[in-house]
Amino acid sequence: MNEPEGLRFRRLNRPQIITDELQEPQYKGTSTYSGKVFRVTLVTLGGCLILPLLVVIFLLESPIQPEVLSLNEPPLLSGCYEPNFKLREAQRLFEDQLVGPESIANFGDVLYTGTADGKIVKIVGKTISVVARLGKPPCDGAREHEPSCGRPLGIRVGPNGTLFVADAYLGLFEVNPVTGKVTNLVAAGQMVGGRRLSFVNDLDVTQDGRKVYFTDSSSRWQRRDYLHLIMEATADGRVLEYDTETKEVTVLMENLRFANGIQLFPDEESVLVAETTMARIRRVHVSGLNKGGMDTFVENLPGFPDNIRRSSSGGYWVAMSAVRPNPGFSLLDFLSQKPWIKKLIFKLFSQDTLMKFVPRYSLVLELQESGACARSFHDPHGMVAAYISEAHEHDGHLYLGSFRSPYLCKLDLSKV
């Protein structure tokens, strides 16, 4: 091998020194490519998530058409409303044997209530027995079966010992607690005053049994859509009168926002009606010189009232399954001026999902005959008594009904 050939060979095989300067162009090229892939991937994923949300927001129709609502700032939870744990002194009865005992009535020491599976039951001591069934099976608690199965809500004992029952879907009934005979007095679904009875809720009966006063919470929404009614704040609730002799049904008051619990005044010339969405109780004059008139009995309650029942002191028990905390945050108060947010919420979430965000704070008020607060019983977080719909006083005890819980509660008033 001559010298020139050897030099060429050594130069071809000479090892190269790799420096940062030599590597830099390749590094920058890889980084640019990876960054583009990352950005494209991120935009694609974002589009996959945001696009369906935009479709829901702009294209799907909301099931509710809420109105702007004007609520006063909730009262401070102080004084008579001061939080306590008195409802935690209650004893649970018949746990997992009674589902949703909304309302309670007693004839002597025998208690009666209606349950979520469409039954009217009798409670004697520690024994539960079925008195009657208003609807038709299946009664498995499924949403689609509720209208045919029936949902007994308000219940009262009439002067002749029979039971008067308001069923949300089936109407107004009289039930013989001995024979189990069921008589439909007013059928739900019929037109009364130009509007259909869609959500029969609570009732009360005069001492002579001649008149039955009852509430129809809405002509638009049924009981299974009660949260739609609350959020929409529709003013289509009514107070009606049924005459047991003439069989006539008369509209006494309308344009109430979720007409709920009802209770006769002692003189039977007026009734108290819980206007749930407005967090107040109205007084509707049903006879006498002021018949047809209405005024406010108590305004701006610390919660949303359900059923109203007489107390032994001459006042009234008012059950509230949801409160308006102050200090604190009240979701319904916050949303009252924001109907567009309500629409969006019902586009995105089901009623069952939304109920999980409702605090399990239970509250029972005793109001004086004037409407002033006498005392309050609380169960923050609903650890013992949850979703209270009624407080029924009997023999020194307060029986607490619930539209949702699988038990009845009993509170010894001497201990609180």
XYZ file of C-alpha atoms in Angstrom:
416
model
C 0.000 0.000 0.000
C 1.559 3.300 -1.064
C 1.480 6.419 1.119
C -1.426 8.281 -0.503
C -3.649 5.209 -0.330
C -2.797 4.720 3.356
C -3.619 8.306 4.180
C -7.001 8.042 2.492
C -7.770 4.835 4.416
C -6.904 6.406 7.780
C -9.008 9.503 7.032
C -12.101 7.427 6.104
C -11.904 5.420 9.311
C -10.941 8.301 11.603
C -13.437 8.442 14.515
C -15.718 11.499 14.585
C -16.060 13.600 17.709
C -19.741 14.118 18.498
C -20.349 17.573 19.873
C -23.473 19.467 21.045
C -23.250 21.575 17.940
C -23.494 18.538 15.699
C -26.432 17.114 17.694
C -28.453 20.305 18.050
C -30.288 20.341 14.710
C -31.485 16.755 15.236
C -32.679 17.514 18.804
C -34.635 20.571 17.736
C -36.318 18.696 14.948
C -37.496 15.913 17.274
C -38.769 18.404 19.853
C -40.778 20.308 17.291
C -42.359 17.113 15.998
C -43.218 15.829 19.505
C -44.679 19.215 20.509
C -46.932 19.249 17.460
C -48.165 15.736 18.199
C -48.875 16.698 21.816
C -50.782 19.820 20.826
C -52.817 18.001 18.197
C -53.627 15.235 20.681
C -54.633 17.749 23.353
C -56.866 19.708 20.967
C -58.471 16.480 19.733
C -59.211 15.262 23.247
C -60.526 18.688 24.241
C -62.755 18.726 21.198
C -64.075 15.259 22.008
C -65.018 16.456 25.487
C -66.219 19.972 24.731
C -68.130 19.282 21.510
C -70.751 17.002 23.126
C -71.099 19.546 25.946
C -71.721 22.325 23.429
C -74.270 20.132 21.648
C -76.054 19.579 24.967
C -75.968 23.279 25.811
C -77.127 24.667 22.492
C -79.130 21.935 20.771
C -80.898 19.871 23.460
C -84.047 21.360 24.916
C -84.259 21.755 28.675
C -87.184 19.914 30.307
C -87.940 22.967 32.441
C -88.788 26.569 31.623
C -87.882 28.320 34.870
C -89.010 31.776 35.853
C -87.013 34.431 37.662
C -87.931 34.140 41.328
C -87.599 36.791 43.996
C -86.712 35.407 47.418
C -85.629 37.437 50.405
C -82.293 36.716 52.016
C -82.778 33.664 54.278
C -83.203 34.467 57.982
C -80.228 33.924 60.240
C -80.136 30.540 61.959
C -80.148 32.133 65.379
C -82.589 32.741 68.186
C -85.568 30.418 67.723
C -83.862 28.943 64.649
C -80.578 28.232 66.445
C -79.206 24.861 65.216
C -79.339 21.959 67.661
C -79.370 18.168 67.643
C -82.796 17.544 69.151
C -84.085 15.447 66.253
C -81.245 13.027 66.903
C -83.070 12.063 70.079
C -85.714 10.442 67.870
C -86.088 6.690 67.635
C -86.333 4.975 64.272
C -89.295 2.611 63.963
C -89.876 -0.219 61.479
C -86.622 0.445 59.649
C -86.658 -1.048 56.125
C -90.296 -2.062 56.643
C -91.918 1.267 55.708
C -90.700 3.107 52.623
C -91.592 6.769 52.384
C -94.298 7.122 55.079
C -95.129 10.676 53.981
C -98.008 11.478 56.343
C -99.356 10.061 59.617
C -102.803 10.040 61.197
C -104.074 8.365 64.347
C -107.398 7.054 65.575
C -106.840 6.467 69.280
C -103.501 4.725 69.571
C -103.706 3.213 66.088
C -101.492 4.943 63.536
C -102.101 5.064 59.793
C -99.774 6.037 56.978
C -99.306 5.626 53.252
C -96.141 4.194 51.701
C -94.198 4.532 48.478
C -95.457 1.168 47.220
C -99.051 2.405 47.111
C -100.316 0.901 50.370
C -102.296 2.285 53.295
C -101.029 0.570 56.433
C -102.108 0.354 60.051
C -99.644 0.336 62.954
C -100.711 -1.176 66.263
C -97.864 -1.422 68.729
C -95.070 -3.226 66.891
C -97.290 -4.697 64.203
C -97.845 -3.380 60.686
C -100.780 -4.574 58.607
C -102.066 -3.511 55.199
C -105.461 -1.787 55.193
C -105.818 -1.175 51.461
C -103.992 -0.645 48.205
C -105.114 2.268 46.030
C -103.416 1.459 42.735
C -102.484 -1.587 40.714
C -99.257 -3.615 40.803
C -96.442 -3.790 39.932
C -95.385 -1.582 42.835
C -91.624 -2.007 42.809
C -90.704 1.632 43.248
C -89.770 2.055 39.607
C -90.418 5.489 38.173
C -92.531 4.190 35.300
C -94.823 2.201 37.624
C -95.508 4.980 40.127
C -98.524 6.516 38.294
C -100.389 3.191 38.099
C -99.290 1.923 41.514
C -100.220 5.215 43.177
C -98.434 7.267 45.804
C -100.455 8.041 48.968
C -99.380 11.362 50.470
C -101.633 13.308 52.869
C -103.803 11.206 55.191
C -106.466 12.237 57.762
C -109.054 10.540 59.945
C -112.590 11.764 59.300
C -115.303 12.258 61.952
C -116.851 8.845 61.237
C -113.540 7.034 61.649
C -112.831 6.565 57.954
C -109.571 7.641 56.361
C -109.304 10.400 53.780
C -106.265 9.988 51.568
C -104.670 12.196 48.901
C -102.899 10.123 46.275
C -100.534 12.071 44.027
C -101.583 10.194 40.876
C -104.968 8.677 41.590
C -106.808 11.481 43.400
C -108.849 11.797 46.569
C -110.026 8.668 48.416
C -112.068 7.559 51.398
C -110.885 4.285 52.938
C -112.689 2.174 55.514
C -109.910 1.054 57.893
C -111.947 -1.954 59.088
C -113.166 -3.447 55.823
C -110.516 -1.993 53.526
C -113.178 -0.646 51.171
C -111.789 2.084 48.915
C -113.950 4.857 47.440
C -112.512 7.243 44.859
C -113.994 10.672 45.611
C -112.089 12.759 43.085
C -110.165 11.141 40.240
C -106.846 12.669 39.314
C -106.448 13.555 35.660
C -109.867 15.157 35.411
C -110.301 18.780 34.379
C -111.203 21.141 37.213
C -111.411 24.868 36.569
C -109.893 24.450 33.132
C -106.834 22.575 34.366
C -106.034 18.932 34.925
C -105.434 17.509 38.409
C -101.873 16.184 38.134
C -100.288 16.257 41.584
C -102.798 15.834 44.443
C -100.754 16.351 47.580
C -102.300 16.986 51.012
C -105.776 17.404 52.528
C -107.766 18.305 55.612
C -111.370 17.562 56.597
C -113.900 19.671 58.475
C -115.185 18.363 61.814
C -118.568 17.479 60.356
C -116.965 15.686 57.407
C -118.855 17.842 54.890
C -115.872 19.562 53.230
C -112.481 18.236 52.207
C -109.854 20.822 51.333
C -106.886 19.625 49.320
C -103.909 20.885 47.341
C -103.006 20.204 43.737
C -99.319 21.065 43.569
C -99.148 21.439 39.810
C -101.108 20.874 36.631
C -97.848 20.553 34.681
C -95.678 18.236 36.768
C -96.359 14.927 38.496
C -94.988 13.855 41.869
C -92.116 11.906 40.332
C -90.913 15.199 38.814
C -91.204 17.259 42.002
C -87.670 18.624 41.617
C -88.602 19.939 38.170
C -91.513 21.748 39.790
C -89.310 23.274 42.490
C -86.635 24.408 40.051
C -89.076 25.699 37.466
C -91.012 27.595 40.170
C -94.222 27.363 38.160
C -97.175 29.219 39.698
C -99.809 26.597 38.883
C -100.553 25.183 42.338
C -104.115 25.322 43.684
C -106.319 24.860 46.733
C -109.552 22.978 46.041
C -112.704 22.043 47.940
C -114.619 18.791 47.683
C -118.182 18.707 49.002
C -118.969 15.183 50.221
C -122.722 15.768 49.798
C -122.937 17.458 46.400
C -119.795 15.678 45.085
C -118.676 18.971 43.565
C -115.064 20.122 43.277
C -114.380 23.861 43.453
C -111.167 25.832 42.954
C -110.678 28.180 45.919
C -107.222 29.584 45.168
C -104.724 29.266 42.333
C -101.379 30.605 41.097
C -99.459 29.182 44.061
C -95.874 28.003 43.626
C -95.875 24.351 44.725
C -98.968 24.271 46.949
C -98.078 21.562 49.432
C -99.237 20.852 53.006
C -102.642 22.124 54.144
C -104.181 22.615 57.608
C -107.555 24.005 58.696
C -107.697 26.857 61.197
C -109.687 26.019 64.369
C -112.630 28.166 63.185
C -112.556 26.322 59.823
C -112.949 29.604 57.934
C -109.443 29.446 56.520
C -106.645 27.004 55.762
C -102.891 27.296 55.994
C -101.091 26.247 52.819
C -97.358 25.649 52.455
C -96.088 27.403 49.342
C -92.909 25.371 49.211
C -90.957 27.102 46.442
C -91.469 30.505 48.080
C -90.408 29.293 51.572
C -93.613 30.650 53.103
C -97.063 29.685 54.400
C -100.203 31.331 53.034
C -103.607 31.667 54.677
C -106.510 31.059 52.302
C -109.993 32.031 53.438
C -112.417 29.257 52.470
C -115.626 30.492 54.117
C -117.072 33.468 55.968
C -116.883 37.139 55.012
C -113.312 36.875 53.662
C -113.948 33.826 51.488
C -111.801 33.898 48.369
C -109.112 36.053 49.969
C -105.530 35.157 50.792
C -102.790 36.630 52.950
C -99.384 35.560 54.205
C -99.253 33.687 57.512
C -95.446 33.501 57.760
C -92.836 34.746 55.278
C -89.221 33.874 54.561
C -88.882 30.616 56.479
C -85.426 29.095 57.103
C -86.348 26.125 54.932
C -88.841 24.866 52.369
C -92.074 23.809 54.133
C -93.905 20.556 53.480
C -96.832 19.361 55.621
C -98.446 21.421 58.399
C -100.168 19.846 61.423
C -101.688 21.146 64.678
C -99.633 21.093 67.872
C -101.030 20.499 71.353
C -100.088 24.060 72.319
C -102.521 25.497 69.776
C -99.817 26.226 67.233
C -98.566 24.318 64.202
C -95.826 21.847 63.380
C -94.095 22.558 60.066
C -91.762 19.961 58.567
C -88.860 20.955 56.339
C -86.671 18.450 54.546
C -84.352 21.132 53.116
C -83.036 24.299 54.736
C -81.782 27.690 53.572
C -78.603 28.002 55.655
C -77.582 31.489 56.726
C -74.701 31.778 57.296
C -74.018 29.310 54.544
C -74.954 28.652 50.941
C -78.487 27.951 49.735
C -78.439 26.507 46.235
C -82.101 27.215 45.495
C -81.773 30.814 46.648
C -78.670 31.229 44.495
C -80.415 29.821 41.419
C -83.661 31.751 41.888
C -82.391 34.688 39.797
C -80.521 32.511 37.275
C -83.000 30.516 35.160
C -80.401 29.855 32.450
C -78.258 27.912 34.942
C -81.301 25.874 35.970
C -81.914 24.985 32.333
C -78.320 23.913 31.876
C -78.353 21.802 35.045
C -81.379 19.827 33.879
C -79.775 19.284 30.481
C -76.726 17.722 32.114
C -78.074 15.876 35.167
C -81.007 13.657 36.089
C -83.283 14.353 39.048
C -81.785 11.423 40.983
C -78.292 12.821 40.469
C -79.352 16.300 41.577
C -80.910 14.924 44.770
C -77.444 13.797 45.844
C -76.442 17.457 46.072
C -79.335 18.356 48.395
C -77.983 18.527 51.972
C -79.599 16.024 54.356
C -80.414 18.700 56.909
C -83.732 18.067 58.675
C -85.709 20.775 60.451
C -89.053 20.896 62.259
C -90.563 24.171 63.471
C -93.340 24.733 65.946
C -95.118 27.972 65.087
C -97.432 29.854 67.399
C -101.001 30.565 66.339
C -99.790 34.000 65.220
C -97.101 32.481 62.982
C -94.180 33.416 65.231
C -91.564 30.751 65.877
C -91.988 28.918 69.198
C -89.136 26.388 68.916
C -87.168 24.369 66.400
C -85.748 20.847 66.249
C -82.752 20.102 63.996
C -80.787 17.148 62.697
C -77.805 18.496 60.743
C -76.782 15.982 58.059
C -79.991 13.978 58.698
C -78.164 11.302 60.657
C -81.306 10.003 62.413
C -84.284 11.695 60.774
C -83.822 12.492 57.090
C -86.106 13.994 54.429
C -88.850 14.848 56.918
C -92.208 15.570 55.286
C -94.499 15.756 58.336
C -94.473 16.083 62.109
C -97.594 14.540 63.676
C -98.108 14.942 67.423
C -99.811 12.225 69.463
C -99.697 11.313 73.151
C -96.645 13.410 73.995
C -94.646 12.207 71.021
C -93.836 13.621 67.626
C -94.075 11.107 64.792
C -91.893 12.139 61.876
C -92.915 11.063 58.398
C -90.633 11.074 55.384
C -91.269 11.169 51.644
C -88.125 9.123 51.052
C -86.643 7.389 54.108
C -87.413 3.692 54.825
C -88.612 4.208 58.395
C -90.794 6.240 60.736
C -89.310 8.303 63.578
C -90.714 8.895 67.056
C -89.550 11.768 69.242
C -90.387 12.000 72.950
C -91.277 15.681 73.429
C -90.601 15.511 77.165
C -86.912 14.977 76.405
C -86.462 17.992 74.145
